[in-house]
Short mmCIF file of C-alpha atoms and ligand atoms in Angstrom, two decimals:
data_model
loop_
_atom_site.label_atom_id
_atom_site.label_comp_id
_atom_site.label_asym_id
_atom_site.label_seq_id
_atom_site.Cartn_x
_atom_site.Cartn_y
_atom_site.Cartn_z
CA MET A 1 -5.43 -22.52 6.59
CA ALA A 2 -7.98 -20.34 4.80
CA LYS A 3 -8.32 -20.33 1.01
CA PHE A 4 -10.34 -18.54 -1.62
CA LEU A 5 -12.32 -20.61 -4.13
CA VAL A 6 -12.98 -18.54 -7.24
CA GLU A 7 -15.32 -19.80 -9.97
CA LYS A 8 -15.55 -18.48 -13.53
CA SER A 9 -17.93 -15.55 -13.13
CA SER A 10 -20.00 -13.50 -15.53
CA SER A 11 -18.98 -9.91 -16.17
CA LEU A 12 -18.96 -7.86 -12.95
CA HIS A 13 -21.67 -5.23 -12.72
CA GLY A 14 -22.80 -2.84 -10.00
CA GLU A 15 -21.11 -0.40 -7.67
CA ILE A 16 -18.62 -0.50 -4.81
CA GLU A 17 -17.34 2.05 -2.33
CA VAL A 18 -13.57 2.25 -1.88
CA SER A 19 -12.29 2.11 1.71
CA GLY A 20 -9.67 4.30 3.38
CA SER A 21 -6.08 3.89 2.22
CA LYS A 22 -3.99 1.21 3.97
CA ASN A 23 -0.76 2.98 3.02
CA ALA A 24 -2.04 6.32 4.35
CA VAL A 25 -3.58 5.14 7.63
CA LEU A 26 -0.50 3.19 8.81
CA PRO A 27 2.00 6.11 8.84
CA ILE A 28 -0.70 8.43 10.21
CA MET A 29 -1.34 6.04 13.13
CA ALA A 30 2.41 5.93 13.78
CA ALA A 31 2.57 9.75 13.68
CA SER A 32 0.05 9.96 16.56
CA ILE A 33 2.93 9.01 18.90
CA LEU A 34 4.39 12.48 18.32
CA THR A 35 1.87 14.08 20.73
CA ASP A 36 0.56 13.25 24.22
CA GLU A 37 -2.88 14.44 23.13
CA LYS A 38 -5.69 12.43 21.52
CA CYS A 39 -5.71 11.88 17.75
CA GLN A 40 -8.86 10.74 15.96
CA ILE A 41 -8.49 9.10 12.55
CA MET A 42 -11.63 8.71 10.42
CA ASP A 43 -12.37 6.57 7.35
CA ALA A 44 -9.85 4.05 8.63
CA PRO A 45 -9.99 0.74 6.70
CA VAL A 46 -10.88 -2.51 8.48
CA LEU A 47 -7.60 -4.39 7.98
CA ARG A 48 -5.38 -6.86 9.76
CA ASP A 49 -2.50 -4.43 9.28
CA VAL A 50 -4.44 -1.76 11.19
CA ASP A 51 -4.97 -4.28 14.03
CA VAL A 52 -1.22 -5.02 14.12
CA MET A 53 -0.40 -1.29 14.20
CA CYS A 54 -2.91 -0.87 17.08
CA ARG A 55 -1.17 -3.65 19.02
CA LEU A 56 2.22 -2.12 18.33
CA LEU A 57 1.08 1.32 19.54
CA GLU A 58 -0.44 -0.24 22.69
CA SER A 59 2.88 -2.00 23.39
CA ILE A 60 4.56 1.43 23.17
CA GLY A 61 2.06 2.94 25.62
CA SER A 62 -0.78 4.31 23.51
CA GLN A 63 -4.44 4.02 24.51
CA VAL A 64 -6.14 2.83 21.32
CA LYS A 65 -9.89 2.70 20.66
CA VAL A 66 -11.08 1.26 17.34
CA ASN A 67 -14.66 1.50 16.10
CA TYR A 68 -14.76 -0.38 12.82
CA GLU A 69 -18.49 0.33 12.26
CA GLU A 70 -17.73 4.04 12.22
CA GLY A 71 -14.27 3.53 10.71
CA THR A 72 -12.55 5.51 13.47
CA VAL A 73 -9.32 4.88 15.35
CA GLU A 74 -8.65 6.99 18.46
CA ILE A 75 -5.06 7.06 19.72
CA GLU A 76 -3.79 8.81 22.87
CA THR A 77 -0.15 8.39 23.88
CA SER A 78 0.06 10.37 27.14
CA SER A 79 3.20 8.46 28.07
CA ILE A 80 5.65 6.12 26.36
CA ILE A 81 6.32 2.83 28.19
CA ALA A 82 8.50 1.14 25.57
CA LYS A 83 10.72 2.53 22.84
CA GLU A 84 10.75 -0.64 20.80
CA ALA A 85 8.95 -2.44 17.99
CA PRO A 86 9.40 -6.14 18.83
CA TYR A 87 10.18 -8.82 16.23
CA GLU A 88 6.89 -10.66 16.68
CA LEU A 89 4.99 -7.59 15.45
CA VAL A 90 7.50 -6.41 12.84
CA LYS A 91 7.54 -9.85 11.18
CA LYS A 92 3.75 -9.57 10.80
CA MET A 93 3.92 -6.14 9.25
CA ARG A 94 6.93 -4.36 7.77
CA ALA A 95 5.20 -1.02 8.19
CA SER A 96 5.98 -1.36 11.93
CA ILE A 97 9.26 0.34 10.95
CA LEU A 98 7.22 3.55 10.67
CA VAL A 99 7.15 4.00 14.46
CA MET A 100 10.94 4.51 14.44
CA GLY A 101 10.91 8.17 13.40
CA PRO A 102 8.12 9.20 15.80
CA LEU A 103 9.67 7.31 18.74
CA LEU A 104 13.07 8.87 18.05
CA SER A 105 11.49 12.31 17.83
CA ARG A 106 9.40 11.98 20.98
CA THR A 107 11.84 10.09 23.27
CA GLY A 108 15.30 10.35 21.66
CA GLN A 109 15.44 6.61 21.28
CA ALA A 110 13.94 3.85 19.08
CA LYS A 111 14.77 0.15 18.83
CA ILE A 112 13.16 -1.73 15.95
CA ALA A 113 13.46 -5.34 14.81
CA LEU A 114 14.94 -5.27 11.31
CA PRO A 115 12.01 -6.00 8.97
CA GLY A 116 14.00 -8.37 6.76
CA GLY A 117 13.03 -9.11 3.21
CA CYS A 118 9.76 -10.33 1.75
CA ALA A 119 8.51 -11.97 -1.44
CA ILE A 120 8.93 -8.82 -3.53
CA GLY A 121 12.42 -7.84 -2.49
CA ALA A 122 15.15 -7.31 0.11
CA ARG A 123 13.36 -4.17 1.36
CA PRO A 124 16.42 -2.53 3.01
CA ILE A 125 15.98 0.46 5.36
CA ASN A 126 19.33 2.18 4.73
CA LEU A 127 17.64 5.39 3.54
CA HIS A 128 15.53 5.61 6.71
CA LEU A 129 18.72 5.30 8.81
CA LYS A 130 20.62 7.78 6.59
CA GLY A 131 17.95 10.38 7.42
CA PHE A 132 18.02 9.70 11.15
CA GLN A 133 21.85 9.97 11.17
CA ALA A 134 21.70 13.26 9.27
CA LEU A 135 19.39 14.57 12.02
CA GLY A 136 21.99 13.64 14.65
CA ALA A 137 21.02 10.12 15.72
CA ASP A 138 23.57 7.41 16.50
CA ILE A 139 22.62 4.13 14.82
CA THR A 140 23.64 0.71 16.13
CA GLU A 141 22.67 -2.70 14.74
CA GLY A 142 22.87 -6.13 16.31
CA HIS A 143 20.96 -9.38 16.90
CA GLY A 144 18.39 -8.50 14.26
CA TYR A 145 17.57 -5.11 15.75
CA VAL A 146 18.51 -1.57 14.82
CA GLU A 147 18.59 1.21 17.42
CA ALA A 148 18.64 4.98 16.96
CA LYS A 149 19.57 7.36 19.80
CA ALA A 150 19.82 11.15 19.89
CA ASP A 151 20.00 13.64 22.76
CA LYS A 152 18.69 16.25 20.37
CA LEU A 153 17.59 16.04 16.75
CA VAL A 154 18.87 18.96 14.67
CA GLY A 155 17.46 19.96 11.27
CA ALA A 156 19.60 18.86 8.31
CA ASN A 157 19.68 18.39 4.56
CA VAL A 158 19.00 14.82 3.39
CA TYR A 159 19.17 13.48 -0.17
CA LEU A 160 17.32 10.20 -0.81
CA ASP A 161 19.13 7.99 -3.35
CA PHE A 162 15.69 6.57 -4.21
CA PRO A 163 12.32 8.27 -3.57
CA SER A 164 11.44 5.72 -0.90
CA VAL A 165 7.89 6.08 0.47
CA GLY A 166 8.73 4.70 3.92
CA ALA A 167 11.99 6.60 4.25
CA THR A 168 10.29 9.86 3.29
CA GLU A 169 7.59 9.25 5.91
CA ASN A 170 9.97 8.18 8.68
CA ILE A 171 12.41 11.07 8.16
CA MET A 172 9.56 13.58 7.94
CA MET A 173 8.18 12.32 11.28
CA ALA A 174 11.65 12.45 12.88
CA ALA A 175 12.21 16.04 11.69
CA VAL A 176 8.96 17.77 12.72
CA MET A 177 10.27 18.63 16.23
CA ALA A 178 13.98 18.81 15.40
CA ASP A 179 15.87 22.06 16.03
CA GLY A 180 15.81 24.17 12.88
CA ILE A 181 15.15 23.46 9.22
CA THR A 182 15.22 20.06 7.49
CA VAL A 183 15.22 19.76 3.70
CA ILE A 184 14.68 16.29 2.26
CA GLU A 185 15.42 16.01 -1.48
CA ASN A 186 14.37 13.39 -4.06
CA VAL A 187 11.47 12.35 -1.79
CA ALA A 188 8.50 10.15 -2.65
CA GLU A 189 5.55 12.13 -4.05
CA GLU A 190 2.79 9.57 -3.40
CA PRO A 191 -0.64 10.81 -2.22
CA GLU A 192 -0.02 8.96 1.06
CA ILE A 193 2.96 11.29 1.71
CA VAL A 194 0.70 14.32 1.19
CA ASP A 195 -1.95 12.82 3.50
CA LEU A 196 0.64 12.26 6.24
CA ALA A 197 2.01 15.80 5.82
CA ASN A 198 -1.54 17.19 6.06
CA PHE A 199 -2.10 15.21 9.27
CA LEU A 200 1.19 16.43 10.77
CA ASN A 201 0.48 20.05 9.80
CA LYS A 202 -2.95 19.78 11.46
CA MET A 203 -1.01 18.70 14.59
CA GLY A 204 1.01 21.93 14.34
CA ALA A 205 3.96 20.82 12.24
CA ARG A 206 5.40 23.14 9.60
CA ILE A 207 5.87 21.00 6.46
CA LYS A 208 5.99 22.39 2.92
CA GLY A 209 6.40 20.69 -0.45
CA ALA A 210 4.71 17.31 0.21
CA GLY A 211 3.76 15.91 -3.20
CA THR A 212 6.82 17.45 -4.87
CA ASP A 213 10.38 16.07 -4.97
CA THR A 214 11.55 18.29 -2.08
CA ILE A 215 10.06 18.61 1.40
CA LYS A 216 11.03 21.44 3.76
CA ILE A 217 10.31 21.13 7.49
CA GLU A 218 10.66 23.83 10.14
CA GLY A 219 10.97 22.12 13.53
CA VAL A 220 8.43 23.10 16.22
CA GLU A 221 8.45 22.67 20.02
CA ALA A 222 5.48 20.31 20.34
CA LEU A 223 2.53 18.87 18.42
CA ASN A 224 -1.12 18.67 19.42
CA GLY A 225 -3.84 16.09 18.93
CA THR A 226 -6.10 16.44 15.89
CA LYS A 227 -8.79 14.78 13.78
CA HIS A 228 -8.19 13.55 10.22
CA ALA A 229 -9.99 11.49 7.59
CA VAL A 230 -7.61 9.38 5.50
CA ILE A 231 -7.71 9.44 1.70
CA PRO A 232 -9.40 6.62 -0.26
CA ASP A 233 -7.22 3.67 -1.22
CA ARG A 234 -5.97 4.30 -4.77
CA ILE A 235 -4.73 0.72 -5.15
CA GLU A 236 -8.10 -0.75 -4.15
CA THR A 237 -9.61 1.69 -6.68
CA GLY A 238 -7.23 0.45 -9.38
CA THR A 239 -7.88 -3.18 -8.50
CA PHE A 240 -11.64 -2.78 -9.07
CA MET A 241 -11.03 -0.78 -12.27
CA VAL A 242 -9.04 -3.75 -13.58
CA ALA A 243 -11.78 -6.12 -12.34
CA ALA A 244 -14.25 -4.32 -14.64
CA ALA A 245 -11.75 -4.57 -17.51
CA ILE A 246 -10.75 -8.23 -17.14
CA THR A 247 -14.37 -9.44 -16.80
CA ARG A 248 -15.58 -7.09 -19.57
CA GLY A 249 -17.98 -5.68 -16.98
CA ASP A 250 -19.35 -2.29 -15.99
CA ILE A 251 -18.61 -1.05 -12.45
CA LEU A 252 -19.25 2.27 -10.70
CA ILE A 253 -16.43 2.86 -8.20
CA LYS A 254 -17.34 5.39 -5.49
CA ASN A 255 -15.20 7.37 -3.01
CA VAL A 256 -12.37 7.85 -5.54
CA VAL A 257 -9.81 10.63 -6.04
CA PRO A 258 -9.37 10.41 -9.85
CA ASP A 259 -6.12 12.37 -9.67
CA HIS A 260 -4.58 9.55 -7.60
CA VAL A 261 -5.26 6.93 -10.28
CA LYS A 262 -4.37 8.92 -13.41
CA PRO A 263 -1.78 6.40 -14.74
CA ILE A 264 -4.25 3.52 -14.31
CA ILE A 265 -6.98 5.46 -16.12
CA ALA A 266 -4.53 6.32 -18.94
CA LYS A 267 -3.32 2.75 -19.44
CA LEU A 268 -6.81 1.19 -19.28
CA LYS A 269 -8.01 3.73 -21.86
CA GLU A 270 -5.08 2.73 -24.12
CA CYS A 271 -6.51 -0.80 -23.96
CA GLY A 272 -9.95 0.40 -25.06
CA VAL A 273 -11.64 0.53 -21.65
CA VAL A 274 -14.17 3.39 -21.45
CA ILE A 275 -13.93 5.37 -18.19
CA GLU A 276 -16.38 8.09 -17.16
CA ASP A 277 -15.54 10.43 -14.30
CA SER A 278 -18.71 11.79 -12.68
CA ASP A 279 -19.71 13.24 -9.29
CA GLU A 280 -20.79 9.74 -8.30
CA GLY A 281 -17.35 8.26 -8.98
CA LEU A 282 -15.51 6.45 -11.77
CA ARG A 283 -17.69 4.35 -14.11
CA VAL A 284 -15.46 1.72 -15.78
CA HIS A 285 -16.80 -0.03 -18.92
CA GLY A 286 -14.87 -3.10 -20.01
CA ASP A 287 -17.80 -4.17 -22.15
CA ILE A 288 -17.85 -1.60 -24.94
CA ASN A 289 -14.75 -2.03 -27.11
CA GLU A 290 -12.57 -5.00 -28.00
CA LEU A 291 -9.71 -4.65 -25.52
CA ILE A 292 -6.15 -4.54 -26.84
CA SER A 293 -2.66 -4.72 -25.39
CA THR A 294 -0.42 -1.97 -24.04
CA ASP A 295 2.96 -1.81 -22.29
CA ILE A 296 3.52 -0.92 -18.64
CA LYS A 297 6.57 0.39 -16.77
CA THR A 298 6.21 0.80 -13.01
CA LEU A 299 7.71 3.97 -11.51
CA PRO A 300 7.48 6.00 -8.31
CA TYR A 301 4.42 8.30 -8.23
CA PRO A 302 3.13 9.86 -10.44
CA GLY A 303 4.26 6.95 -12.64
CA PHE A 304 2.35 3.68 -12.96
CA PRO A 305 2.21 2.18 -9.42
CA THR A 306 4.15 -1.00 -8.69
CA ASP A 307 1.23 -2.07 -6.47
CA MET A 308 -0.93 -2.34 -9.60
CA GLN A 309 1.60 -4.28 -11.71
CA SER A 310 0.39 -7.82 -10.98
CA GLN A 311 -3.30 -6.98 -11.30
CA PHE A 312 -2.73 -5.25 -14.65
CA MET A 313 -0.59 -8.17 -15.87
CA ALA A 314 -3.46 -10.59 -15.16
CA PHE A 315 -5.69 -8.38 -17.31
CA LEU A 316 -3.10 -8.22 -20.14
CA THR A 317 -3.21 -12.02 -20.51
CA THR A 318 -6.81 -11.64 -21.74
CA VAL A 319 -6.51 -8.81 -24.32
CA SER A 320 -5.66 -9.04 -28.04
CA GLY A 321 -1.94 -8.84 -28.70
CA PRO A 322 1.31 -9.12 -26.72
CA SER A 323 2.35 -6.71 -23.94
CA VAL A 324 5.57 -5.87 -22.11
CA VAL A 325 5.66 -5.08 -18.39
CA ILE A 326 8.78 -3.65 -16.74
CA GLU A 327 8.96 -3.55 -12.92
CA THR A 328 11.50 -0.92 -11.83
CA VAL A 329 10.62 -0.35 -8.15
CA PHE A 330 11.13 -3.81 -6.59
CA GLU A 331 13.73 -6.32 -7.73
CA ASN A 332 11.61 -9.43 -7.30
CA ARG A 333 7.99 -8.54 -7.98
CA TYR A 334 7.33 -11.23 -10.60
CA MET A 335 6.43 -14.09 -8.24
CA HIS A 336 2.85 -14.05 -9.56
CA ILE A 337 4.04 -14.94 -13.10
CA GLY A 338 4.68 -18.59 -12.22
CA GLU A 339 1.21 -18.80 -10.69
CA LEU A 340 -0.48 -17.10 -13.68
CA ASN A 341 1.35 -19.46 -16.06
CA ARG A 342 -0.03 -22.42 -14.06
CA MET A 343 -3.46 -21.04 -15.00
CA GLY A 344 -2.59 -21.14 -18.69
CA ALA A 345 -1.08 -17.71 -19.16
CA ASN A 346 1.98 -17.42 -21.40
CA ILE A 347 4.37 -14.96 -19.73
CA LYS A 348 8.14 -14.97 -20.16
CA ILE A 349 10.68 -13.03 -18.09
CA GLU A 350 13.52 -11.42 -20.05
CA GLY A 351 15.79 -9.61 -17.59
CA ARG A 352 13.63 -7.02 -15.82
CA SER A 353 10.89 -7.29 -18.44
CA ALA A 354 7.93 -9.65 -18.63
CA ILE A 355 6.51 -10.46 -22.08
CA ILE A 356 2.81 -11.38 -21.92
CA GLN A 357 1.01 -13.15 -24.78
CA GLY A 358 -2.62 -11.99 -25.06
CA ASN A 359 -5.82 -13.92 -25.80
CA GLN A 360 -4.93 -16.66 -23.33
CA LYS A 361 -7.70 -18.99 -22.25
CA LEU A 362 -7.05 -19.31 -18.53
CA GLN A 363 -7.98 -22.45 -16.57
CA GLY A 364 -8.69 -22.67 -12.87
CA ALA A 365 -5.85 -24.16 -10.82
CA GLN A 366 -4.43 -24.38 -7.30
CA VAL A 367 -2.25 -21.30 -6.83
CA ILE A 368 -0.44 -19.41 -4.04
CA SER A 369 -0.78 -15.73 -3.20
CA THR A 370 2.86 -14.64 -2.84
CA ASP A 371 2.12 -11.06 -1.82
CA LEU A 372 -0.84 -8.81 -1.26
CA ARG A 373 -1.22 -7.59 -4.83
CA ALA A 374 -0.25 -10.90 -6.46
CA GLY A 375 -3.14 -12.45 -4.53
CA ALA A 376 -5.54 -9.87 -5.94
CA ALA A 377 -4.21 -10.63 -9.45
CA LEU A 378 -4.93 -14.35 -8.99
CA VAL A 379 -8.50 -13.60 -7.89
CA LEU A 380 -8.99 -11.45 -10.99
CA SER A 381 -7.68 -14.26 -13.22
CA GLY A 382 -9.86 -16.78 -11.39
CA LEU A 383 -12.95 -14.77 -12.30
CA VAL A 384 -12.35 -15.42 -16.02
CA ALA A 385 -10.61 -18.83 -15.87
CA GLU A 386 -12.53 -21.99 -16.81
CA GLY A 387 -13.40 -23.96 -13.68
CA THR A 388 -12.31 -23.31 -10.10
CA THR A 389 -9.21 -21.49 -8.86
CA GLU A 390 -8.10 -22.34 -5.33
CA ILE A 391 -5.92 -19.62 -3.82
CA SER A 392 -3.91 -20.29 -0.64
CA GLU A 393 -1.88 -17.91 1.60
CA ILE A 394 -4.79 -15.48 1.42
CA TYR A 395 -3.80 -13.75 4.67
CA HIS A 396 -1.70 -11.51 2.39
CA ILE A 397 -4.89 -10.36 0.66
CA GLU A 398 -6.95 -9.98 3.82
CA ARG A 399 -4.32 -7.81 5.52
CA GLY A 400 -4.53 -5.26 2.75
CA TYR A 401 -8.08 -5.12 1.35
CA THR A 402 -11.19 -4.26 3.39
CA ASN A 403 -14.11 -6.70 2.95
CA PHE A 404 -12.42 -8.04 -0.18
CA ILE A 405 -14.81 -10.93 -0.80
CA GLY A 406 -17.93 -8.95 0.13
CA LYS A 407 -17.14 -6.24 -2.38
CA PHE A 408 -16.43 -8.71 -5.18
CA ARG A 409 -19.53 -10.79 -4.44
CA ALA A 410 -21.68 -7.66 -4.50
CA LEU A 411 -20.54 -7.24 -8.12
CA GLY A 412 -21.49 -10.81 -9.06
CA ALA A 413 -18.15 -12.54 -8.47
CA ARG A 414 -18.42 -16.23 -7.58
CA ILE A 415 -15.88 -16.37 -4.77
CA ASN A 416 -15.92 -18.15 -1.43
CA ARG A 417 -13.58 -18.34 1.56
CA ILE A 418 -13.01 -21.78 3.03
CA GLU A 419 -11.13 -22.88 6.15
CA GLU A 420 -9.13 -26.10 5.81
C1 EPZ B 501 5.51 1.40 0.42
O1 EPZ B 501 6.46 0.44 0.81
C2 EPZ B 501 4.18 0.67 0.38
N1 EPZ B 501 3.85 0.17 1.72
C3 EPZ B 501 4.26 -0.49 -0.62
O2 EPZ B 501 2.98 -1.09 -0.68
C4 EPZ B 501 4.61 0.07 -2.01
O3 EPZ B 501 4.76 -0.99 -2.91
C5 EPZ B 501 5.91 0.87 -1.92
O4 EPZ B 501 5.78 1.90 -0.90
C6 EPZ B 501 6.27 1.54 -3.24
O5 EPZ B 501 5.24 2.38 -3.65
C7 EPZ B 501 3.33 1.03 2.63
O6 EPZ B 501 3.18 2.21 2.38
C8 EPZ B 501 2.98 0.45 3.98
P1 EPZ B 501 9.79 2.04 -0.69
P2 EPZ B 501 7.96 0.93 1.19
O7 EPZ B 501 10.62 2.35 0.51
O8 EPZ B 501 7.92 2.24 1.87
C9 EPZ B 501 14.11 0.59 -1.94
C10 EPZ B 501 1.43 -2.80 -0.74
O9 EPZ B 501 1.22 -3.68 -1.57
N2 EPZ B 501 14.56 1.10 -0.64
O10 EPZ B 501 9.27 3.14 -1.51
O11 EPZ B 501 8.66 -0.19 1.86
C11 EPZ B 501 13.30 -0.69 -1.77
O12 EPZ B 501 14.17 -1.80 -1.71
C12 EPZ B 501 2.84 -2.47 -0.33
O13 EPZ B 501 0.53 -2.08 -0.18
C13 EPZ B 501 15.91 1.14 -0.35
O14 EPZ B 501 16.74 0.73 -1.17
O15 EPZ B 501 8.57 1.10 -0.28
C14 EPZ B 501 12.45 -0.73 -3.01
O16 EPZ B 501 13.20 -1.32 -4.08
C15 EPZ B 501 3.84 -3.39 -1.00
N3 EPZ B 501 16.30 1.61 0.86
C16 EPZ B 501 12.22 0.75 -3.33
O17 EPZ B 501 13.16 1.48 -2.55
C17 EPZ B 501 15.41 2.08 1.80
O18 EPZ B 501 15.84 2.51 2.89
C18 EPZ B 501 10.82 1.24 -2.97
O19 EPZ B 501 10.63 1.01 -1.59
C19 EPZ B 501 14.03 2.03 1.48
C20 EPZ B 501 13.63 1.55 0.26
#
């Protein structure tokens, strides 16, 4: 069982380069199934989740070549040998569900192990299935699996009750070769949706409106192979911005799309953090002003991202004054609060709100990473807590951040990985 040992560290200084986006590369890899030609994905992050997606694609019949030094993943699916995402892979990575739309589109059939819930919520897939049914698929469920079948997918109008990122991606991928026009309303507007739409359009799809609340797709006969560089990871960017703030440091973050992190820039500036946007990247100064509290409400993009909620909350325990955080996207994304309170934070949950007292002197403790972003929050708190913080269940962190420890150590963080 691997753990992180984090010691109280001095303010972080220096520069880091953000890796490719986990939440962009995974749907794009799944989309490569839609053609029998080769797809080359550049700037792919080195992540356990990417490995799992490679294994899943190989089990479906893809030839996959990964070159982590160059950050490229080559995928060629000349034939499909299985139309299924088995439980042993889905339980490792919920994003396996993203092969359902492409498999259904390419073969008329897809059988996926139901992902089940996770620490942050029930994570249902009803909206994915609603889209597939609207396009003409028959859905059957049983023994922990869900299967979609369609002789022909026909363009349709779909309204999403919630702007679900995964549902938007899956339905878009199912619709690109359907007969006729598909209009999906109340869709997710995240940058990862736009990146996937750009990839699909490079393959020959006809998608309009990605990044707005309505996507229109004109079905085409077939798609071709293509090359595509994925966008930088906006959540990794935000995590290092908060690292500069919580340690009162000064970090230059390179390979950033500032537009993708606007809410994080806005909220950090409200706390007194000075942020300079230059050609080199984002320079984040946590060491200039006394940092004060602010309130956060997570919302679908372009609102404040739920994936930054726990990291920002860790920071808010160290500023002057109380803060309120409201999580509106997932129903159970406060698991990190118990762990932060074990480190001396003073956070109370009132309904869907968390009230955070500022100016807390955190102490190192043994804590558990309950999800990917909660783990990052505990590392951030460990950097400023007196003594040593021992974080277990760190596989969550390692599946979602590229060279996590290396990047933090390059900035002066005292953090080690131990095997027990
Ligand atoms: C994606 O998950 C991301 N994962 C998540 O990142 C991110 O937190 C989330 O979007 C929200 O931004 C990837 O892209 C691989 P959703 P996804 O469908 O698609 C409800 C991380 O840390 N919902 O937008 O699963 C759902 O219960 C991960 O990198 C339905 O009700 O998120 C949730 O409350 C964590 N029915 C809300 O929508 C559905 O059919 C948002 O879920 C689908 C979703």
